[in-house]
Amino acid sequence: NAGVTQTPKFRILKIGQSMTLQCTQDMNHNYMYWYRQDPGMGLKLIYYSVGAGITDKGEVPNGYNVSRSTTEDFPLRLELAAPSQTSVYFCASTVRQGTFFGQGTRLTVV
Amino acid sequence: QQQVKQSPQSLIVQKGGISIINCAYENTAFDYFPWYQQFPGKGPALLIAIRPDVSEKKEGRFTISFNKSAKQFSLHIMDSQPGDSATYFCAATGSGSARQLTFGSGTQLTVLP
């Protein structure tokens, strides 16, 4: 039981490039989320999913896409990277006991 | 619209002292209020949480106080230790939602030895 696993831990992208941030959980949780964290700010919700095949926009979805083909995986896609997407990204999943976060992906767009 | 306001932004406490972080919320549909602790380079870790049917919850040195009428809740860290130095986030979520969390802006706590 590894909890919520994110890859990669670090990435540098050039403006206009695309990439996928991977997130997987082995706890059979239905609810999963992507947040971004900017310096001095709280976490902002990008997208969330309440189960396989169901996704919805959060507070800051522009420039991102997600998919949820299985219960375990919830990848986040950046299609045309922009400097404003430089941030730390956290994937999370929720059960009755609470919401648990991965270790984060630090993304820099240059 | 910021739905959860957190203060102070930073806090410095001497070892053995009490650290107090405050949060206020606007949405009366919120029904679960967790606190997260985050160390540099790590993801937020659930520390303690409370539901609005109780006014206080204590786990070890950590206590949440909850005032439903004022729509405020706070985290008290008793006998603060240097190892408690971290960023603390309050959050809230509602029963009718997909349980997504709305976060405060965070408090950077430094406990001096």
PDB file of C-alpha atoms in Angstrom:
ATOM      1  CA  ASN A   1       0.000   0.000   0.000  1.00  0.00           C
ATOM      2  CA  ALA A   2       1.960   2.999  -1.292  1.00  0.00           C
ATOM      3  CA  GLY A   3      -0.802   5.613  -0.969  1.00  0.00           C
ATOM      4  CA  VAL A   4      -0.794   8.341  -3.621  1.00  0.00           C
ATOM      5  CA  THR A   5       2.186   8.219  -5.984  1.00  0.00           C
ATOM      6  CA  GLN A   6       3.135  11.051  -8.324  1.00  0.00           C
ATOM      7  CA  THR A   7       5.708  11.113 -11.086  1.00  0.00           C
ATOM      8  CA  PRO A   8       7.912  12.875 -11.977  1.00  0.00           C
ATOM      9  CA  LYS A   9       9.103  14.720  -8.868  1.00  0.00           C
ATOM     10  CA  PHE A  10      10.729  17.508 -10.883  1.00  0.00           C
ATOM     11  CA  ARG A  11      10.417  18.706 -14.461  1.00  0.00           C
ATOM     12  CA  ILE A  12      11.545  21.660 -16.525  1.00  0.00           C
ATOM     13  CA  LEU A  13       9.494  22.448 -19.627  1.00  0.00           C
ATOM     14  CA  LYS A  14       9.981  24.975 -22.366  1.00  0.00           C
ATOM     15  CA  ILE A  15       7.126  27.294 -23.271  1.00  0.00           C
ATOM     16  CA  GLY A  16       4.726  25.521 -25.625  1.00  0.00           C
ATOM     17  CA  GLN A  17       5.797  21.999 -24.729  1.00  0.00           C
ATOM     18  CA  SER A  18       3.359  19.479 -23.361  1.00  0.00           C
ATOM     19  CA  MET A  19       3.600  16.882 -20.640  1.00  0.00           C
ATOM     20  CA  THR A  20       1.563  14.553 -18.465  1.00  0.00           C
ATOM     21  CA  LEU A  21       1.844  14.428 -14.710  1.00  0.00           C
ATOM     22  CA  GLN A  22       1.120  10.933 -13.505  1.00  0.00           C
ATOM     23  CA  CYS A  23      -0.856  10.067 -10.386  1.00  0.00           C
ATOM     24  CA  THR A  24      -1.824   6.648  -9.128  1.00  0.00           C
ATOM     25  CA  GLN A  25      -3.320   5.391  -5.880  1.00  0.00           C
ATOM     26  CA  ASP A  26      -3.577   1.854  -4.602  1.00  0.00           C
ATOM     27  CA  MET A  27      -6.274   2.404  -1.995  1.00  0.00           C
ATOM     28  CA  ASN A  28      -9.281   1.952  -4.307  1.00  0.00           C
ATOM     29  CA  HIS A  29     -10.444   5.512  -3.603  1.00  0.00           C
ATOM     30  CA  ASN A  30     -13.137   6.919  -5.843  1.00  0.00           C
ATOM     31  CA  TYR A  31     -12.467  10.613  -5.243  1.00  0.00           C
ATOM     32  CA  MET A  32      -9.264  12.036  -6.679  1.00  0.00           C
ATOM     33  CA  TYR A  33      -8.020  15.598  -7.176  1.00  0.00           C
ATOM     34  CA  TRP A  34      -5.307  17.741  -8.674  1.00  0.00           C
ATOM     35  CA  TYR A  35      -4.184  20.870  -6.835  1.00  0.00           C
ATOM     36  CA  ARG A  36      -1.508  23.419  -7.571  1.00  0.00           C
ATOM     37  CA  GLN A  37       0.428  25.310  -4.930  1.00  0.00           C
ATOM     38  CA  ASP A  38       2.101  28.630  -5.600  1.00  0.00           C
ATOM     39  CA  PRO A  39       4.518  30.298  -3.154  1.00  0.00           C
ATOM     40  CA  GLY A  40       2.752  31.850  -0.179  1.00  0.00           C
ATOM     41  CA  MET A  41      -0.600  30.579  -1.331  1.00  0.00           C
ATOM     42  CA  GLY A  42      -2.852  27.760  -0.351  1.00  0.00           C
ATOM     43  CA  LEU A  43      -3.644  24.927  -2.682  1.00  0.00           C
ATOM     44  CA  LYS A  44      -5.988  25.622  -5.567  1.00  0.00           C
ATOM     45  CA  LEU A  45      -8.142  22.886  -7.102  1.00  0.00           C
ATOM     46  CA  ILE A  46      -7.513  22.256 -10.807  1.00  0.00           C
ATOM     47  CA  TYR A  47      -9.669  19.206 -11.576  1.00  0.00           C
ATOM     48  CA  TYR A  48     -11.328  16.438  -9.660  1.00  0.00           C
ATOM     49  CA  SER A  49     -12.952  13.064 -10.272  1.00  0.00           C
ATOM     50  CA  VAL A  50     -15.560  11.150  -8.301  1.00  0.00           C
ATOM     51  CA  GLY A  51     -14.934   7.883 -10.116  1.00  0.00           C
ATOM     52  CA  ALA A  52     -13.694   6.227 -13.271  1.00  0.00           C
ATOM     53  CA  GLY A  53     -15.008   8.039 -16.347  1.00  0.00           C
ATOM     54  CA  ILE A  54     -16.155  11.121 -14.400  1.00  0.00           C
ATOM     55  CA  THR A  55     -14.151  14.348 -14.190  1.00  0.00           C
ATOM     56  CA  ASP A  56     -15.001  17.954 -13.450  1.00  0.00           C
ATOM     57  CA  LYS A  57     -13.337  21.356 -13.361  1.00  0.00           C
ATOM     58  CA  GLY A  58     -12.118  22.941 -10.181  1.00  0.00           C
ATOM     59  CA  GLU A  59     -11.199  26.544  -9.445  1.00  0.00           C
ATOM     60  CA  VAL A  60      -8.267  26.906 -11.891  1.00  0.00           C
ATOM     61  CA  PRO A  61      -8.733  24.449 -14.814  1.00  0.00           C
ATOM     62  CA  ASN A  62      -7.533  26.606 -17.728  1.00  0.00           C
ATOM     63  CA  GLY A  63      -4.552  25.118 -19.550  1.00  0.00           C
ATOM     64  CA  TYR A  64      -5.047  21.638 -18.120  1.00  0.00           C
ATOM     65  CA  ASN A  65      -6.892  18.449 -18.969  1.00  0.00           C
ATOM     66  CA  VAL A  66      -7.491  15.217 -17.092  1.00  0.00           C
ATOM     67  CA  SER A  67      -8.793  11.732 -17.691  1.00  0.00           C
ATOM     68  CA  ARG A  68      -9.917   8.939 -15.381  1.00  0.00           C
ATOM     69  CA  SER A  69     -10.040   5.663 -17.262  1.00  0.00           C
ATOM     70  CA  THR A  70      -9.402   3.555 -14.149  1.00  0.00           C
ATOM     71  CA  THR A  71     -10.007   3.987 -10.422  1.00  0.00           C
ATOM     72  CA  GLU A  72      -6.260   3.927  -9.776  1.00  0.00           C
ATOM     73  CA  ASP A  73      -4.960   6.520 -12.257  1.00  0.00           C
ATOM     74  CA  PHE A  74      -5.699  10.210 -12.652  1.00  0.00           C
ATOM     75  CA  PRO A  75      -3.192  11.877 -15.017  1.00  0.00           C
ATOM     76  CA  LEU A  76      -3.011  15.653 -15.523  1.00  0.00           C
ATOM     77  CA  ARG A  77      -2.151  16.926 -18.985  1.00  0.00           C
ATOM     78  CA  LEU A  78      -0.554  20.277 -19.858  1.00  0.00           C
ATOM     79  CA  GLU A  79      -0.906  20.871 -23.607  1.00  0.00           C
ATOM     80  CA  LEU A  80       0.880  24.185 -24.207  1.00  0.00           C
ATOM     81  CA  ALA A  81       3.036  24.994 -21.211  1.00  0.00           C
ATOM     82  CA  ALA A  82       3.121  28.631 -20.112  1.00  0.00           C
ATOM     83  CA  PRO A  83       5.258  30.349 -17.444  1.00  0.00           C
ATOM     84  CA  SER A  84       2.105  30.842 -15.367  1.00  0.00           C
ATOM     85  CA  GLN A  85       1.975  27.067 -14.932  1.00  0.00           C
ATOM     86  CA  THR A  86       5.216  27.057 -12.980  1.00  0.00           C
ATOM     87  CA  SER A  87       4.059  25.609  -9.685  1.00  0.00           C
ATOM     88  CA  VAL A  88       4.065  22.571  -7.445  1.00  0.00           C
ATOM     89  CA  TYR A  89       1.328  20.104  -8.343  1.00  0.00           C
ATOM     90  CA  PHE A  90      -0.269  17.740  -5.872  1.00  0.00           C
ATOM     91  CA  CYS A  91      -2.502  14.799  -6.533  1.00  0.00           C
ATOM     92  CA  ALA A  92      -4.789  13.624  -3.737  1.00  0.00           C
ATOM     93  CA  SER A  93      -7.457  11.068  -2.968  1.00  0.00           C
ATOM     94  CA  THR A  94     -10.190  10.967  -0.348  1.00  0.00           C
ATOM     95  CA  VAL A  95     -11.776   8.409   1.893  1.00  0.00           C
ATOM     96  CA  ARG A  96     -13.906   8.822   4.994  1.00  0.00           C
ATOM     97  CA  GLN A  97     -10.815   9.350   7.144  1.00  0.00           C
ATOM     98  CA  GLY A  98      -9.688  12.296   5.095  1.00  0.00           C
ATOM     99  CA  THR A  99      -7.842  13.495   2.005  1.00  0.00           C
ATOM    100  CA  PHE A 100      -4.317  12.243   1.433  1.00  0.00           C
ATOM    101  CA  PHE A 101      -1.741  13.862  -0.812  1.00  0.00           C
ATOM    102  CA  GLY A 102       1.120  12.674  -2.946  1.00  0.00           C
ATOM    103  CA  GLN A 103       4.617  14.113  -2.611  1.00  0.00           C
ATOM    104  CA  GLY A 104       4.168  16.617  -5.413  1.00  0.00           C
ATOM    105  CA  THR A 105       5.645  17.463  -8.799  1.00  0.00           C
ATOM    106  CA  ARG A 106       7.679  20.655  -9.040  1.00  0.00           C
ATOM    107  CA  LEU A 107       7.231  22.038 -12.544  1.00  0.00           C
ATOM    108  CA  THR A 108       9.169  24.951 -14.003  1.00  0.00           C
ATOM    109  CA  VAL A 109       8.234  26.420 -17.378  1.00  0.00           C
ATOM    110  CA  VAL A 110      11.004  28.458 -19.021  1.00  0.00           C
TER     111      VAL A 110
ATOM    112  CA  GLN B   1     -13.622  34.758  -3.590  1.00  0.00           C
ATOM    113  CA  GLN B   2     -11.523  33.416  -0.757  1.00  0.00           C
ATOM    114  CA  GLN B   3     -13.800  31.197   1.271  1.00  0.00           C
ATOM    115  CA  VAL B   4     -11.316  30.295   4.023  1.00  0.00           C
ATOM    116  CA  LYS B   5      -9.203  33.061   5.537  1.00  0.00           C
ATOM    117  CA  GLN B   6      -6.168  32.093   7.593  1.00  0.00           C
ATOM    118  CA  SER B   7      -3.983  34.135   9.936  1.00  0.00           C
ATOM    119  CA  PRO B   8      -1.263  34.862  10.737  1.00  0.00           C
ATOM    120  CA  GLN B   9       0.823  34.396   7.612  1.00  0.00           C
ATOM    121  CA  SER B  10       3.879  33.620   9.746  1.00  0.00           C
ATOM    122  CA  LEU B  11       4.406  32.829  13.396  1.00  0.00           C
ATOM    123  CA  ILE B  12       7.522  32.559  15.544  1.00  0.00           C
ATOM    124  CA  VAL B  13       7.251  30.809  18.893  1.00  0.00           C
ATOM    125  CA  GLN B  14       9.761  29.800  21.525  1.00  0.00           C
ATOM    126  CA  LYS B  15      10.200  26.127  22.331  1.00  0.00           C
ATOM    127  CA  GLY B  16       7.621  25.103  24.893  1.00  0.00           C
ATOM    128  CA  GLY B  17       5.231  27.893  23.962  1.00  0.00           C
ATOM    129  CA  ILE B  18       1.749  27.728  22.489  1.00  0.00           C
ATOM    130  CA  SER B  19       1.222  28.261  18.768  1.00  0.00           C
ATOM    131  CA  ILE B  20      -2.201  29.497  17.700  1.00  0.00           C
ATOM    132  CA  ILE B  21      -3.398  29.693  14.090  1.00  0.00           C
ATOM    133  CA  ASN B  22      -6.820  31.013  13.202  1.00  0.00           C
ATOM    134  CA  CYS B  23      -9.194  30.424  10.302  1.00  0.00           C
ATOM    135  CA  ALA B  24     -12.558  31.829   9.317  1.00  0.00           C
ATOM    136  CA  TYR B  25     -14.941  30.504   6.701  1.00  0.00           C
ATOM    137  CA  GLU B  26     -17.903  31.884   4.803  1.00  0.00           C
ATOM    138  CA  ASN B  27     -19.709  28.883   3.361  1.00  0.00           C
ATOM    139  CA  THR B  28     -22.206  27.493   5.888  1.00  0.00           C
ATOM    140  CA  ALA B  29     -22.400  24.251   3.869  1.00  0.00           C
ATOM    141  CA  PHE B  30     -18.916  23.292   5.048  1.00  0.00           C
ATOM    142  CA  ASP B  31     -19.111  20.345   7.434  1.00  0.00           C
ATOM    143  CA  TYR B  32     -15.567  19.093   7.840  1.00  0.00           C
ATOM    144  CA  PHE B  33     -12.535  21.144   8.834  1.00  0.00           C
ATOM    145  CA  PRO B  34      -9.087  19.537   8.617  1.00  0.00           C
ATOM    146  CA  TRP B  35      -5.680  20.960   9.345  1.00  0.00           C
ATOM    147  CA  TYR B  36      -2.656  19.975   7.287  1.00  0.00           C
ATOM    148  CA  GLN B  37       1.036  20.141   8.113  1.00  0.00           C
ATOM    149  CA  GLN B  38       3.533  20.552   5.305  1.00  0.00           C
ATOM    150  CA  PHE B  39       7.308  20.289   5.484  1.00  0.00           C
ATOM    151  CA  PRO B  40       9.489  21.718   2.692  1.00  0.00           C
ATOM    152  CA  GLY B  41       9.514  19.498  -0.374  1.00  0.00           C
ATOM    153  CA  LYS B  42       6.716  17.291   0.932  1.00  0.00           C
ATOM    154  CA  GLY B  43       3.005  17.009   0.350  1.00  0.00           C
ATOM    155  CA  PRO B  44       0.490  18.236   2.941  1.00  0.00           C
ATOM    156  CA  ALA B  45      -0.155  15.665   5.663  1.00  0.00           C
ATOM    157  CA  LEU B  46      -3.450  15.433   7.513  1.00  0.00           C
ATOM    158  CA  LEU B  47      -2.839  16.506  11.107  1.00  0.00           C
ATOM    159  CA  ILE B  48      -6.217  16.713  12.811  1.00  0.00           C
ATOM    160  CA  ALA B  49      -9.797  17.414  11.757  1.00  0.00           C
ATOM    161  CA  ILE B  50     -13.117  18.394  13.301  1.00  0.00           C
ATOM    162  CA  ARG B  51     -16.800  18.344  12.423  1.00  0.00           C
ATOM    163  CA  PRO B  52     -19.098  21.204  13.517  1.00  0.00           C
ATOM    164  CA  ASP B  53     -21.069  19.092  16.004  1.00  0.00           C
ATOM    165  CA  VAL B  54     -18.219  19.438  18.534  1.00  0.00           C
ATOM    166  CA  SER B  55     -16.475  22.548  19.825  1.00  0.00           C
ATOM    167  CA  GLU B  56     -13.080  21.046  20.486  1.00  0.00           C
ATOM    168  CA  LYS B  57     -10.957  18.095  19.468  1.00  0.00           C
ATOM    169  CA  LYS B  58      -7.618  17.189  20.963  1.00  0.00           C
ATOM    170  CA  GLU B  59      -4.961  14.816  19.691  1.00  0.00           C
ATOM    171  CA  GLY B  60      -1.773  14.856  21.706  1.00  0.00           C
ATOM    172  CA  ARG B  61      -0.347  18.388  21.660  1.00  0.00           C
ATOM    173  CA  PHE B  62      -2.707  19.500  18.880  1.00  0.00           C
ATOM    174  CA  THR B  63      -6.162  20.916  19.578  1.00  0.00           C
ATOM    175  CA  ILE B  64      -8.811  22.314  17.248  1.00  0.00           C
ATOM    176  CA  SER B  65     -11.272  24.799  18.707  1.00  0.00           C
ATOM    177  CA  PHE B  66     -14.442  25.365  16.685  1.00  0.00           C
ATOM    178  CA  ASN B  67     -16.961  28.213  16.955  1.00  0.00           C
ATOM    179  CA  LYS B  68     -19.874  27.480  14.647  1.00  0.00           C
ATOM    180  CA  SER B  69     -21.784  30.711  15.299  1.00  0.00           C
ATOM    181  CA  ALA B  70     -18.722  32.817  14.503  1.00  0.00           C
ATOM    182  CA  LYS B  71     -17.702  30.551  11.614  1.00  0.00           C
ATOM    183  CA  GLN B  72     -14.199  30.323  12.997  1.00  0.00           C
ATOM    184  CA  PHE B  73     -11.828  27.544  13.983  1.00  0.00           C
ATOM    185  CA  SER B  74      -8.304  27.493  15.271  1.00  0.00           C
ATOM    186  CA  LEU B  75      -5.355  25.179  15.785  1.00  0.00           C
ATOM    187  CA  HIS B  76      -3.487  25.233  19.081  1.00  0.00           C
ATOM    188  CA  ILE B  77      -0.110  23.538  19.367  1.00  0.00           C
ATOM    189  CA  MET B  78       0.840  23.092  22.989  1.00  0.00           C
ATOM    190  CA  ASP B  79       4.456  22.755  24.124  1.00  0.00           C
ATOM    191  CA  SER B  80       5.661  23.692  20.642  1.00  0.00           C
ATOM    192  CA  GLN B  81       8.835  21.959  19.506  1.00  0.00           C
ATOM    193  CA  PRO B  82      11.408  22.844  16.818  1.00  0.00           C
ATOM    194  CA  GLY B  83      10.217  19.760  14.934  1.00  0.00           C
ATOM    195  CA  ASP B  84       6.803  21.439  14.613  1.00  0.00           C
ATOM    196  CA  SER B  85       8.360  24.088  12.360  1.00  0.00           C
ATOM    197  CA  ALA B  86       6.386  23.726   9.140  1.00  0.00           C
ATOM    198  CA  THR B  87       3.625  25.352   7.129  1.00  0.00           C
ATOM    199  CA  TYR B  88       0.119  24.734   8.420  1.00  0.00           C
ATOM    200  CA  PHE B  89      -3.004  24.940   6.298  1.00  0.00           C
ATOM    201  CA  CYS B  90      -6.580  24.980   7.433  1.00  0.00           C
ATOM    202  CA  ALA B  91      -9.193  23.667   5.012  1.00  0.00           C
ATOM    203  CA  ALA B  92     -12.888  23.018   4.722  1.00  0.00           C
ATOM    204  CA  THR B  93     -15.235  20.871   2.677  1.00  0.00           C
ATOM    205  CA  GLY B  94     -18.980  20.312   2.382  1.00  0.00           C
ATOM    206  CA  SER B  95     -21.147  17.207   2.443  1.00  0.00           C
ATOM    207  CA  GLY B  96     -22.910  17.962  -0.836  1.00  0.00           C
ATOM    208  CA  SER B  97     -19.747  18.222  -2.861  1.00  0.00           C
ATOM    209  CA  ALA B  98     -17.144  15.786  -4.158  1.00  0.00           C
ATOM    210  CA  ARG B  99     -15.338  16.420  -0.863  1.00  0.00           C
ATOM    211  CA  GLN B 100     -12.909  18.806  -2.519  1.00  0.00           C
ATOM    212  CA  LEU B 101     -11.038  20.932  -0.026  1.00  0.00           C
ATOM    213  CA  THR B 102     -10.945  24.714   0.079  1.00  0.00           C
ATOM    214  CA  PHE B 103      -7.669  25.793   1.657  1.00  0.00           C
ATOM    215  CA  GLY B 104      -6.542  28.765   3.667  1.00  0.00           C
ATOM    216  CA  SER B 105      -3.394  30.537   2.523  1.00  0.00           C
ATOM    217  CA  GLY B 106      -1.124  28.874   5.078  1.00  0.00           C
ATOM    218  CA  THR B 107       0.890  29.818   8.153  1.00  0.00           C
ATOM    219  CA  GLN B 108       4.619  29.337   8.300  1.00  0.00           C
ATOM    220  CA  LEU B 109       5.457  28.344  11.881  1.00  0.00           C
ATOM    221  CA  THR B 110       8.974  28.607  13.253  1.00  0.00           C
ATOM    222  CA  VAL B 111       9.685  27.236  16.704  1.00  0.00           C
ATOM    223  CA  LEU B 112      12.928  28.545  18.115  1.00  0.00           C
ATOM    224  CA  PRO B 113      15.079  26.164  20.202  1.00  0.00           C
TER     225      PRO B 113
END
